[in-house]
mmCIF file of C-alpha atoms in Angstrom:
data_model
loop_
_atom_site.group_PDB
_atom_site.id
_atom_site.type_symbol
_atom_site.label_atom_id
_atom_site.label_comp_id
_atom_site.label_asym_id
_atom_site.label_seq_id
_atom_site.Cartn_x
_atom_site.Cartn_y
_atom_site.Cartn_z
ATOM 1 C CA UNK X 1188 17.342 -10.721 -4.567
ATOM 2 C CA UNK X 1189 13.684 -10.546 -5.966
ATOM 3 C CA UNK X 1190 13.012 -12.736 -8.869
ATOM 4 C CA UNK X 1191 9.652 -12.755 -10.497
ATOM 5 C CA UNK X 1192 8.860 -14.917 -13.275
ATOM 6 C CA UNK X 1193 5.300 -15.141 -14.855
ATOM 7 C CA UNK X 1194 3.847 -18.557 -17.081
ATOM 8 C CA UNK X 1195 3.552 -18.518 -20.105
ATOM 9 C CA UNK X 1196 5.694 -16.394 -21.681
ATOM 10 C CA UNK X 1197 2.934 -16.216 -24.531
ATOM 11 C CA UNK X 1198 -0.833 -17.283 -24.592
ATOM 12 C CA UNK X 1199 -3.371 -17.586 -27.473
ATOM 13 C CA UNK X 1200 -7.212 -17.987 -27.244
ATOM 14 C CA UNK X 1201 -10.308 -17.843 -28.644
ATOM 15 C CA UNK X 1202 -12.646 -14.775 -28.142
ATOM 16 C CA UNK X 1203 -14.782 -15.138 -25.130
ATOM 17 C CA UNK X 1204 -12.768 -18.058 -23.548
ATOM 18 C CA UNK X 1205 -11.830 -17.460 -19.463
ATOM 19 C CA UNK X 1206 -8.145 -17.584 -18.806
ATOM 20 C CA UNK X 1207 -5.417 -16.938 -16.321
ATOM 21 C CA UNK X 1208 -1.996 -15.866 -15.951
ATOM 22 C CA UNK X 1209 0.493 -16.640 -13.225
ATOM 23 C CA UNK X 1210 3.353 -15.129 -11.743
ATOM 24 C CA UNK X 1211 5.614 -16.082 -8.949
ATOM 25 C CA UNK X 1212 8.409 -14.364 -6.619
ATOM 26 C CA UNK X 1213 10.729 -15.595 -4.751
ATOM 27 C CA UNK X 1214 10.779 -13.466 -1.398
ATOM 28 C CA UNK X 1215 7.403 -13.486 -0.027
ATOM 29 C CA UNK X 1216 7.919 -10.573 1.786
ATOM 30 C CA UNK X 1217 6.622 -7.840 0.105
ATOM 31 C CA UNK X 1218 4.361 -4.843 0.442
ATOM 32 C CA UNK X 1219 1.883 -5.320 -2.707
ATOM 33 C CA UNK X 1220 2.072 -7.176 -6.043
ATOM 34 C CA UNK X 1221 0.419 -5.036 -9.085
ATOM 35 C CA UNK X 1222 -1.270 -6.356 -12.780
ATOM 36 C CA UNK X 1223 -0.046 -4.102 -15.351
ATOM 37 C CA UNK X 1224 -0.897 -4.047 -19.214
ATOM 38 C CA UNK X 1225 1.096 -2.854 -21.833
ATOM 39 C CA UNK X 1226 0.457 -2.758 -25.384
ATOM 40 C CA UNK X 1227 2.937 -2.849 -28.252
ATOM 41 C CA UNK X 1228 5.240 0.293 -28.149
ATOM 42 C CA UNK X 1229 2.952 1.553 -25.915
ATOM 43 C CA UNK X 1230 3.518 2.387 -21.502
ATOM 44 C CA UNK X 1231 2.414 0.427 -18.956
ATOM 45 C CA UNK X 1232 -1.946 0.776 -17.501
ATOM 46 C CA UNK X 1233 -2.070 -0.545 -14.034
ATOM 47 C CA UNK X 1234 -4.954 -2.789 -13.577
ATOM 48 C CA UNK X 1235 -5.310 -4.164 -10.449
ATOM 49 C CA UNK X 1236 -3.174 -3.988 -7.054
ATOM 50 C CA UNK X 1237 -3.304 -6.030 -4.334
ATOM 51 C CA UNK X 1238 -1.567 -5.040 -0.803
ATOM 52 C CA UNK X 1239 0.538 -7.661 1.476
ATOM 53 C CA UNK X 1240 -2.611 -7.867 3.199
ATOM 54 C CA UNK X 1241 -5.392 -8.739 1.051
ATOM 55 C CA UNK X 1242 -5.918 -11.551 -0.863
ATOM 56 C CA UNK X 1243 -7.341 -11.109 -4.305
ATOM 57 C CA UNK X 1244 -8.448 -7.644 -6.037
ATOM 58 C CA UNK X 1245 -11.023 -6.954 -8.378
ATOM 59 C CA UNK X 1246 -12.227 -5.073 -11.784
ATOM 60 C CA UNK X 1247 -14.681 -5.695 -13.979
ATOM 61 C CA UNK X 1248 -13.453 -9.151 -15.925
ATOM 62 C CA UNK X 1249 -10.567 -9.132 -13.980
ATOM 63 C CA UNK X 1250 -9.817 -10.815 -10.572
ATOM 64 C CA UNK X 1251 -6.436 -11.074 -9.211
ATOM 65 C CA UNK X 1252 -5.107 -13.325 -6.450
ATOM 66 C CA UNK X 1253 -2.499 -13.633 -3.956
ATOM 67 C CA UNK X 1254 -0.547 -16.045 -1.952
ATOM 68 C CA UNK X 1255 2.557 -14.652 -0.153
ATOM 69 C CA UNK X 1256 3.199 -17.716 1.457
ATOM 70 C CA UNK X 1257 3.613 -19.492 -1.451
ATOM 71 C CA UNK X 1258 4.760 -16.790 -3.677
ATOM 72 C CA UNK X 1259 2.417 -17.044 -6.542
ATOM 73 C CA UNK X 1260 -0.356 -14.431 -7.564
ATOM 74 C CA UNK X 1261 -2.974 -14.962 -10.428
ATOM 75 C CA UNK X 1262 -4.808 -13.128 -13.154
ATOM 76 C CA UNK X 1263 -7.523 -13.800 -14.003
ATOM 77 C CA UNK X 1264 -9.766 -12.731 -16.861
ATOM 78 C CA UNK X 1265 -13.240 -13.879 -18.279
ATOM 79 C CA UNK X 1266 -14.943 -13.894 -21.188
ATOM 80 C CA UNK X 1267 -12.005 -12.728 -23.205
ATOM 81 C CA UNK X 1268 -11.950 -9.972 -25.717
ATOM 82 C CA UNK X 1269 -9.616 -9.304 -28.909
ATOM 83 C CA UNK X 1270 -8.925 -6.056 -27.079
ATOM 84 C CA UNK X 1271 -7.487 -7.972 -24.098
ATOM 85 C CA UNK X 1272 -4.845 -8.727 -26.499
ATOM 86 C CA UNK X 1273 -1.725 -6.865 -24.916
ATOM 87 C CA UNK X 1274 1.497 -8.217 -23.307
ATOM 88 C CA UNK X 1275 0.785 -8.527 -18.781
ATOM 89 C CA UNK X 1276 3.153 -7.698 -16.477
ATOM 90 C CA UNK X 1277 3.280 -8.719 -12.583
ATOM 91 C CA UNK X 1278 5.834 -6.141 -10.311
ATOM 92 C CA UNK X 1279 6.017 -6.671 -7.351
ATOM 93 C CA UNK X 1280 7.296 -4.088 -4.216
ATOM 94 C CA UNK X 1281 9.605 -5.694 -1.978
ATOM 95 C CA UNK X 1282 12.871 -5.256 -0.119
ATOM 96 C CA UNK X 1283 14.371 -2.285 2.704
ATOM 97 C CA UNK X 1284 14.596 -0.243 -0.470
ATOM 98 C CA UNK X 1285 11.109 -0.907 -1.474
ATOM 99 C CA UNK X 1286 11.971 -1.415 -5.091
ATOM 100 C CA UNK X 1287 9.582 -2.842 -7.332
ATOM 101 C CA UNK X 1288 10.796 -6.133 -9.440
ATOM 102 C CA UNK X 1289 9.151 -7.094 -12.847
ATOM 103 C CA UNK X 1290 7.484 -10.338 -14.717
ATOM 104 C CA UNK X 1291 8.995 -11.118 -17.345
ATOM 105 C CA UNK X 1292 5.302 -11.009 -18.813
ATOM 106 C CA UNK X 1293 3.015 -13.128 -20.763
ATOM 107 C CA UNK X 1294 2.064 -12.047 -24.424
ATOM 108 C CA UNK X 1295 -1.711 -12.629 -24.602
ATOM 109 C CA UNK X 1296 -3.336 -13.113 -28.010
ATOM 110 C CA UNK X 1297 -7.456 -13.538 -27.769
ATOM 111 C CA UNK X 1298 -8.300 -14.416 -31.697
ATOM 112 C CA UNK X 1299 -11.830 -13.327 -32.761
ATOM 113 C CA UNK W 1071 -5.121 11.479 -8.729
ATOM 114 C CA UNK W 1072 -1.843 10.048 -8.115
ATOM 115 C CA UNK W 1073 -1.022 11.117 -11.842
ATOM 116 C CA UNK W 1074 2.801 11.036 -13.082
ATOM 117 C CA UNK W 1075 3.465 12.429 -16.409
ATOM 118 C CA UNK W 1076 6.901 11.857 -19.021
ATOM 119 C CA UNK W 1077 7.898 14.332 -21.252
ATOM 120 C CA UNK W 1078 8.715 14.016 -24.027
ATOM 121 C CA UNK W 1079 6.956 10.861 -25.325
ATOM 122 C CA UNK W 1080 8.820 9.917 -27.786
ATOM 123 C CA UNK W 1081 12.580 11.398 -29.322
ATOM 124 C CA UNK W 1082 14.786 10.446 -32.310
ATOM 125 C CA UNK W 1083 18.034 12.047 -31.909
ATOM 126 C CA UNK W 1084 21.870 11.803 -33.589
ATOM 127 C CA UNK W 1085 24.407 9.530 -31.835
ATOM 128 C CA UNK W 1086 26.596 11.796 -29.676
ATOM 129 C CA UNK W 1087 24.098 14.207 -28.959
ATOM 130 C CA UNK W 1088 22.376 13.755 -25.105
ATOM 131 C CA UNK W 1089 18.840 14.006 -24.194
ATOM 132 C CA UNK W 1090 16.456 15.034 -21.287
ATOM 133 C CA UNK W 1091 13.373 13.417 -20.335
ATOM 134 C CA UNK W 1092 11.600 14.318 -17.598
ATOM 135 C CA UNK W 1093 9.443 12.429 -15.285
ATOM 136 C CA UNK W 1094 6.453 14.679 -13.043
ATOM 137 C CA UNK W 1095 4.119 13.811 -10.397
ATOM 138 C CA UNK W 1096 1.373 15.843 -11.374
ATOM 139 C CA UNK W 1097 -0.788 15.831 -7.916
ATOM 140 C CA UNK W 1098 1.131 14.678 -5.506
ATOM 141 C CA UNK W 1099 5.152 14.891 -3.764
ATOM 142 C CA UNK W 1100 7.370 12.420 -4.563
ATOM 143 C CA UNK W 1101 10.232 12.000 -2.438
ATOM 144 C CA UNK W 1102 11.530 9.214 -4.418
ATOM 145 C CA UNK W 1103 10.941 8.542 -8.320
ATOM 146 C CA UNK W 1104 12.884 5.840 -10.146
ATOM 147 C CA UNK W 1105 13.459 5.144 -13.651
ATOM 148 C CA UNK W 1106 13.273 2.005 -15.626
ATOM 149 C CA UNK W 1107 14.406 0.729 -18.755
ATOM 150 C CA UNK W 1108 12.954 -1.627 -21.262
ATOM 151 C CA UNK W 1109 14.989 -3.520 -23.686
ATOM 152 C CA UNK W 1110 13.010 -4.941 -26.952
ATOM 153 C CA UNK W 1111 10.908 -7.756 -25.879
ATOM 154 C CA UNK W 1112 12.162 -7.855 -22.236
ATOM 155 C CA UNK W 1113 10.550 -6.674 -18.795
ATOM 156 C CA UNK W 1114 11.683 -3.178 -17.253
ATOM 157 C CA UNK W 1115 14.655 -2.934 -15.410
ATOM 158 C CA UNK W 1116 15.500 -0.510 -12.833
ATOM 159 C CA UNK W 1117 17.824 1.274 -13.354
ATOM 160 C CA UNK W 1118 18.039 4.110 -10.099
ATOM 161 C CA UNK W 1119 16.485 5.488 -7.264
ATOM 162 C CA UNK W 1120 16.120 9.414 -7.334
ATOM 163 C CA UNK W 1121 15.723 10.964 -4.587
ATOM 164 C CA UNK W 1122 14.994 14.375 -3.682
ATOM 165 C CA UNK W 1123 17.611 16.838 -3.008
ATOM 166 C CA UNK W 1124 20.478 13.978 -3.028
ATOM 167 C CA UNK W 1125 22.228 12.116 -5.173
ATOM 168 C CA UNK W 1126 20.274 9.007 -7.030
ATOM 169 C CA UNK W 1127 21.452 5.354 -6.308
ATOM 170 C CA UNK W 1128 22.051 3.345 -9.258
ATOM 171 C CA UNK W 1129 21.718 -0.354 -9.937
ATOM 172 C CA UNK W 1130 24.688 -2.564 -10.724
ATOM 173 C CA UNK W 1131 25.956 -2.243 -14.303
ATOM 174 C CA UNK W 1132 24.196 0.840 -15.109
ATOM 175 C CA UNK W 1133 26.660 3.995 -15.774
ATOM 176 C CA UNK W 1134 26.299 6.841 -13.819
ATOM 177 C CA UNK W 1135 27.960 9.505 -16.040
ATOM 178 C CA UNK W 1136 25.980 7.813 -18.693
ATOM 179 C CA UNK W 1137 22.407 8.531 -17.352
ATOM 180 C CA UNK W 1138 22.785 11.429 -15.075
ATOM 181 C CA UNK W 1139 19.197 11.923 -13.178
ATOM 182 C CA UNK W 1140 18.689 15.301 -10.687
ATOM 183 C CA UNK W 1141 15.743 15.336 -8.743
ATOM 184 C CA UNK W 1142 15.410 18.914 -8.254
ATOM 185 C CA UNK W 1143 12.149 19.167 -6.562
ATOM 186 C CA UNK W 1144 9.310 17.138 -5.207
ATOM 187 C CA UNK W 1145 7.538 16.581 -8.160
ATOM 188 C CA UNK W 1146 10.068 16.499 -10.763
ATOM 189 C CA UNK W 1147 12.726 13.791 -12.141
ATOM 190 C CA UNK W 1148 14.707 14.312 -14.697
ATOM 191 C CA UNK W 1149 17.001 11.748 -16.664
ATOM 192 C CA UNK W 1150 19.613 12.869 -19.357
ATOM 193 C CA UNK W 1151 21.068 10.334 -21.650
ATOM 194 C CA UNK W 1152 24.518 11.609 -22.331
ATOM 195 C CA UNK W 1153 26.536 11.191 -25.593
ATOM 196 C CA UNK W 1154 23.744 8.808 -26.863
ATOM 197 C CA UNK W 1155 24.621 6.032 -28.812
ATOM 198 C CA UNK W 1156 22.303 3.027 -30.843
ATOM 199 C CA UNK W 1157 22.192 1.042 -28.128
ATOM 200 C CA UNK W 1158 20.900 3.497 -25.866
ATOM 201 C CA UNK W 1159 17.846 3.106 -28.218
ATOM 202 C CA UNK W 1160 15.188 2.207 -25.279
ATOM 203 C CA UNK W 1161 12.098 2.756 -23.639
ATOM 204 C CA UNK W 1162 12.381 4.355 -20.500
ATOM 205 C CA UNK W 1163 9.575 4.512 -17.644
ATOM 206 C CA UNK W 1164 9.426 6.271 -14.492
ATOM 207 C CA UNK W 1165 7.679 5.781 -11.240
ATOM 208 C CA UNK W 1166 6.848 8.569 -8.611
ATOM 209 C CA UNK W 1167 6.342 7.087 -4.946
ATOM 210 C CA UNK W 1168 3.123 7.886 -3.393
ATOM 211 C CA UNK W 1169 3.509 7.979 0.415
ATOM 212 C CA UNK W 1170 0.011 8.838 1.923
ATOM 213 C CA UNK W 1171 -1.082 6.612 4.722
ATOM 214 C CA UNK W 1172 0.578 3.133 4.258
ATOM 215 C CA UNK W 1173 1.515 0.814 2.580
ATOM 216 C CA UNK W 1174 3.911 2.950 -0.100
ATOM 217 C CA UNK W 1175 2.663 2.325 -3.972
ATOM 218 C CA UNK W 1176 4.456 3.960 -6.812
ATOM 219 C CA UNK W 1177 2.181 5.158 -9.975
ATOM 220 C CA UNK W 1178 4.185 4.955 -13.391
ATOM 221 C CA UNK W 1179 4.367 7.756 -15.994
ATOM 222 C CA UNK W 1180 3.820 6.805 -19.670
ATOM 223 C CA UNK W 1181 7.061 6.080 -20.934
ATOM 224 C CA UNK W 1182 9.764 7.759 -23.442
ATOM 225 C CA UNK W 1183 10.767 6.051 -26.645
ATOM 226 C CA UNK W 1184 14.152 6.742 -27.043
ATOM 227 C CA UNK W 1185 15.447 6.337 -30.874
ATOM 228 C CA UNK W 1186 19.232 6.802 -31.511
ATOM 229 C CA UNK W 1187 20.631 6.903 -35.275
#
């Protein structure tokens, strides 16, 4: 069974400071890891997605990594912004049902 | 493209009563759509697989006569909350599988804030 767990579970930093968030799975064999964002009460904005086969993704400030081997993906995001202030969730699709498995997220905070 | 869409957005209903919500893939077919739920301050959980024109597949531990889901076409999901209760107070989220060229990806509707009193 697919476990994904991300680190921290909560992250505060001042404004314009580069940071990154990690999340890991346990079964590397999966089809593509995604970078959502969710804000309070709010649904989930996907941000970045990276296939099985690629190794990092990226968008504007943000750059996200992979390692199946290891089972660990990255997010990455400079020069932070009070608006990147929003809880981050890593899923990841994976399995002969192809069901996608959720972080447990990290609650970012970037103080002004 | 690859738009999915959850209707409604938000409900408040009375305990007992049920509710619909319905999940659409706006531009594309979805052969499979699956539906998540997120407890206060936790990830989502799936909770089934919907599939087209069959029966859906639930997870362990989540009631089938309790959430009854049809998938009664290619583009549409639905998920009623029967008899709801306080603690079916939730926020639910579905995805629509996207199956052009390869690898599959699944694009996630909004989400419906479900309020029981």
């Amino acid at each position: 069974k697919q476990e994904v767990t991300q680190i921290p579970a909560a992250l505060s930093v001042p404004e314009g400071e580069n940071l990154v968030l990690n999340c890991s799975f346990t079964d590397s064999a999966i089809y593509n890891l995604q970078w959502f964002r969710q804000d309070p009460g709010k649904g989930l904005t996907s941000l970045l997605l990276i296939q099985s086969s690629q190794r990092e993704q990226t968008s504007g400030r943000l750059n996200a990594s992979l390692d199946k081997s290891s089972g660990r993906s990255t997010l990455y995001i400079a020069a932070s912004q009070p608006g990147d202030s929003a809880t981050y969730l890593c899923a990841v699709l994976s399995g002969g049902y192809q069901k996608v498995t959720f972080g447990t997220g990290t609650k970012l905070q970037v103080i002004p | 493209g690859a738009v999915v869409s959850q209707h409604p957005s938000w409900v408040i209903c009375k305990s007992g009563t049920s509710v619909k919500i319905e999940c659409r893939s706006l531009d594309f077919q979805a052969t499979t759509m699956f539906w998540y739920r997120q407890f206060p301050k936790k990830s989502l959980m799936l909770m089934a697989t919907s599939n087209e024109g069959s029966k859906a597949t639930y997870e362990q531990g989540v009631e089938k006569d309790k959430f009854l889901i049809n998938h009664a076409s290619l583009t549409l999901s639905t998920l009623t909350v029967t008899s709801a209760h306080p603690e079916d107070s939730s926020f639910y989220i579905c995805s629509a599988r996207w199956r052009e060229g390869r690898p599959d990806t699944q694009y996630f509707g909004p989400g419906t804030r479900l309020t029981v009193l």
